[in-house]
PDB file of C-alpha atoms in Angstrom:
ATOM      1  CA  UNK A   3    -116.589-222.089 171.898  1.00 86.00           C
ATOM      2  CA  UNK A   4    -116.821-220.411 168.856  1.00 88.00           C
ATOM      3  CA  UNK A   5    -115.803-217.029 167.803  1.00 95.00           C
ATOM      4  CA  UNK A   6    -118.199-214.120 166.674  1.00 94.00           C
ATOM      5  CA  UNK A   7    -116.898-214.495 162.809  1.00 95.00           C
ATOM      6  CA  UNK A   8    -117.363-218.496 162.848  1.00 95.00           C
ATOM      7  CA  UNK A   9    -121.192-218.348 163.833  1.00 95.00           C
ATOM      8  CA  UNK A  10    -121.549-215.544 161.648  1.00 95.00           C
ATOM      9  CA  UNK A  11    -119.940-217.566 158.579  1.00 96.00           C
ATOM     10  CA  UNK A  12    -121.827-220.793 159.659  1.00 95.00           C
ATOM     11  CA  UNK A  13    -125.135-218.555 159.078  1.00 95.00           C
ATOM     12  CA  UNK A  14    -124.331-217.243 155.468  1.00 96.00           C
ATOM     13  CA  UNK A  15    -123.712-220.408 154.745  1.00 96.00           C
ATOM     14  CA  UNK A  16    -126.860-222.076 156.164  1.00 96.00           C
ATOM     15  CA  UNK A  17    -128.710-219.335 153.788  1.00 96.00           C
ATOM     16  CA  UNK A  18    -126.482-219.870 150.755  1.00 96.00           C
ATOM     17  CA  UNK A  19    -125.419-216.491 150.869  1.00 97.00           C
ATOM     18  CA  UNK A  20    -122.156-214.427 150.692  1.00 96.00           C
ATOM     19  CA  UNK A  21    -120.480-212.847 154.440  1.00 94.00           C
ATOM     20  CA  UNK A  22    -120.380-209.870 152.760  1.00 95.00           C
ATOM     21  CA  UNK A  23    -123.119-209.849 150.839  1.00 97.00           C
ATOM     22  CA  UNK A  24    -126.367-206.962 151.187  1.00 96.00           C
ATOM     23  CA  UNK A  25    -128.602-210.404 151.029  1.00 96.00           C
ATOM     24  CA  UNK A  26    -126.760-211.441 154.619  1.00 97.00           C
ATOM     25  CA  UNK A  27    -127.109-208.051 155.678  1.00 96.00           C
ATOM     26  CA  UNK A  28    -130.358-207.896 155.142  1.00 96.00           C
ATOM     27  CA  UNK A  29    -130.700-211.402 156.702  1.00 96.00           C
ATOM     28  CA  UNK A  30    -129.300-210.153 159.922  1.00 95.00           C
ATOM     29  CA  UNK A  31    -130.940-206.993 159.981  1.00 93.00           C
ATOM     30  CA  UNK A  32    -134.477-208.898 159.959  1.00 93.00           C
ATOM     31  CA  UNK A  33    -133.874-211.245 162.616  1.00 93.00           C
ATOM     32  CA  UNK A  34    -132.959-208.117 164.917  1.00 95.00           C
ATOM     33  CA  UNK A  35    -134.582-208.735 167.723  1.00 95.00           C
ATOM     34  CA  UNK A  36    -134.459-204.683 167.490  1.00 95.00           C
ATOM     35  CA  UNK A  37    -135.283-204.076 164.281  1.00 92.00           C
ATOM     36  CA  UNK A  38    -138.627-201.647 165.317  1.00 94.00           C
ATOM     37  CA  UNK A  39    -136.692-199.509 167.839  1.00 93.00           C
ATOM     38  CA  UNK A  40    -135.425-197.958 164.675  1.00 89.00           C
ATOM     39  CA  UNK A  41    -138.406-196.259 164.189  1.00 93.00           C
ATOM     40  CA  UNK A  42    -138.553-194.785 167.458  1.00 95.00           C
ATOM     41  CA  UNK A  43    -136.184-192.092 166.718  1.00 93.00           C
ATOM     42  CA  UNK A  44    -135.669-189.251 163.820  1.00 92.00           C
ATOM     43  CA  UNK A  45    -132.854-190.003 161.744  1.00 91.00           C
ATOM     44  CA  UNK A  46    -131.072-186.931 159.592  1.00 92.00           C
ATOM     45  CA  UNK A  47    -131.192-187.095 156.326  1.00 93.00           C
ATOM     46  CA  UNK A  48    -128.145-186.575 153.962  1.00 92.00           C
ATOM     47  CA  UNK A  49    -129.096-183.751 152.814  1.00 92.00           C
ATOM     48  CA  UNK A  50    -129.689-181.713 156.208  1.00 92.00           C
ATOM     49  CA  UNK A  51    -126.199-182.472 157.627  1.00 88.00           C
ATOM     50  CA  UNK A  52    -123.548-179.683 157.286  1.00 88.00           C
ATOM     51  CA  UNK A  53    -120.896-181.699 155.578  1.00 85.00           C
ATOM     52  CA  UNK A  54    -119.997-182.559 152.111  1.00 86.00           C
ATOM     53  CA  UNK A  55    -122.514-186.062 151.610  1.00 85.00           C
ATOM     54  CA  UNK A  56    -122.588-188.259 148.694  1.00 89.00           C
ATOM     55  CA  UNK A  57    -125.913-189.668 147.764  1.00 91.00           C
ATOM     56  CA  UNK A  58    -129.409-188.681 147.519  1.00 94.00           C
ATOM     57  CA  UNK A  59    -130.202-185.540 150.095  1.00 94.00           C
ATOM     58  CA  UNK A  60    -133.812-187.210 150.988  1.00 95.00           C
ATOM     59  CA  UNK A  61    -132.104-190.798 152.173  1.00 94.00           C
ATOM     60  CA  UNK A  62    -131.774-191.394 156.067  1.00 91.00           C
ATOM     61  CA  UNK A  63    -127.440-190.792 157.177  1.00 87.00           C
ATOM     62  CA  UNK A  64    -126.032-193.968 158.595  1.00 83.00           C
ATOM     63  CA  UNK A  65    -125.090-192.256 162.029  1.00 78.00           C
ATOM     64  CA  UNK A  66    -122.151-193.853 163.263  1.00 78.00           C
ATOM     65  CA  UNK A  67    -120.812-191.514 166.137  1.00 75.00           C
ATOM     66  CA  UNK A  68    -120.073-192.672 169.697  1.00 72.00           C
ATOM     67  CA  UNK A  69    -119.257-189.537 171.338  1.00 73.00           C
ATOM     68  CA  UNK A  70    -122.755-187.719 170.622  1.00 77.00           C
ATOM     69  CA  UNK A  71    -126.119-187.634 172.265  1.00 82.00           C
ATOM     70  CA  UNK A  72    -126.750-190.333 169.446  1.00 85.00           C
ATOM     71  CA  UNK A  73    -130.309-189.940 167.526  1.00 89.00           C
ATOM     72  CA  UNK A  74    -133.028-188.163 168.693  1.00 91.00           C
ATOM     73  CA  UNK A  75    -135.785-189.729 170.264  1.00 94.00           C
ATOM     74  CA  UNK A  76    -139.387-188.786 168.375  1.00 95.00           C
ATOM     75  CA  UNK A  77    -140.407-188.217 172.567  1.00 94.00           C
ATOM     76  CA  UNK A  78    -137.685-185.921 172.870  1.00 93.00           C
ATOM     77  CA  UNK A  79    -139.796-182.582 171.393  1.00 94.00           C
ATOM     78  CA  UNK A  80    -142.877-183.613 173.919  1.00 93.00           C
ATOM     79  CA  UNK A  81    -140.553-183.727 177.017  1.00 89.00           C
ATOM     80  CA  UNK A  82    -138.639-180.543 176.316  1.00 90.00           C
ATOM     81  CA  UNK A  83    -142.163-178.873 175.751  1.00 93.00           C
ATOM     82  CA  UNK A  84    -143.457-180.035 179.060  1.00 90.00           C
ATOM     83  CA  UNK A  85    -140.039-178.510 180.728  1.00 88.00           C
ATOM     84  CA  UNK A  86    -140.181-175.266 178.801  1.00 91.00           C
ATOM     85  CA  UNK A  87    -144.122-175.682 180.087  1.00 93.00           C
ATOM     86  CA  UNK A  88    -142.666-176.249 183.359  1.00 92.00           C
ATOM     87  CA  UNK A  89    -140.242-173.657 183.465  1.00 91.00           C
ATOM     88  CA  UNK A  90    -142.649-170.574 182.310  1.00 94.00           C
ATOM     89  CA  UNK A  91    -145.621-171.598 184.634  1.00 94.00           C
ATOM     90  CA  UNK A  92    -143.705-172.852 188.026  1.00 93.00           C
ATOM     91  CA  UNK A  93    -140.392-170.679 187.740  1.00 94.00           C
ATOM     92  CA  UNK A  94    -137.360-171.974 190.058  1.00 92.00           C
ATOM     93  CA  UNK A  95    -140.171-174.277 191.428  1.00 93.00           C
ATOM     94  CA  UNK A  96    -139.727-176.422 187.930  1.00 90.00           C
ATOM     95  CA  UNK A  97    -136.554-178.039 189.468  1.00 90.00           C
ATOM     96  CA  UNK A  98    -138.324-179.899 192.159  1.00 92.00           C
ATOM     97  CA  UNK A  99    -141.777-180.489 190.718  1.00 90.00           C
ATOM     98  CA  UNK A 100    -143.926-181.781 187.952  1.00 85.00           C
ATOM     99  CA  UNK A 101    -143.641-185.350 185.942  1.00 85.00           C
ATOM    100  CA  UNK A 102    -140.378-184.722 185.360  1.00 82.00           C
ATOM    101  CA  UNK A 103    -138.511-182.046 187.881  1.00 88.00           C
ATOM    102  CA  UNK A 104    -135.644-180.654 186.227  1.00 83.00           C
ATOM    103  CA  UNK A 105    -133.294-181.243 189.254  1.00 88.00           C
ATOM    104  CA  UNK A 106    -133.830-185.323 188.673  1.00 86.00           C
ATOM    105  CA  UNK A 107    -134.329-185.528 185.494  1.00 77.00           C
ATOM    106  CA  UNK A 108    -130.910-187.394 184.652  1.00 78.00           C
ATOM    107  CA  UNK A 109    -132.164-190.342 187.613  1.00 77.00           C
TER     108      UNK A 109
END
């Protein structure tokens, strides 16, 4: 069986390129089975996040943090509109009704 690093080495080398190289990044990211769920959610931009950033303020953060709610979905703005919806036209009744009642919505 071979480890992780070993099929990953085997493939730079198969493509004449460098482990750590942007070309096998690049590689890797467009074999991602994945690759279009990317565009499924907004992604902040440097220059909107509250922290000292380094780069330009219009380029897309690399989000790397596991104990967050992660990125948000572009869906995200419809649901919560259809709950606020929800919520002013039904009242308490919001919790057990509609496409998505508020009482189930984490099932």
């Amino acid at each position: 069986m071979t480890s992780p690093t070993e099929t990953l080495q085997k493939l730079a080398e198969a493509h004449q390129v460098d482990l750590d190289s942007a070309e096998f990044a690049a590689l890797l990211d467009e074999s991602d089975p994945l690759k279009d769920l990317k565009q499924e959610f907004i992604h902040p931009k440097l220059g909107t996040i509250p922290r000292e950033t380094i780069g330009d303020p219009e380029k897309d953060c690399i989000y790397f943090l596991g104990n967050s709610l992660g990125l948000k979905p572009r869906t995200a703005d419809r649901y919560m509109g259809e709950l606020l919806e929800d919520w002013g036209n039904k009242g308490i009744f919001m919790h057990t009704s509609g496409r998505i009642p508020a009482a189930y919505a984490d099932q």
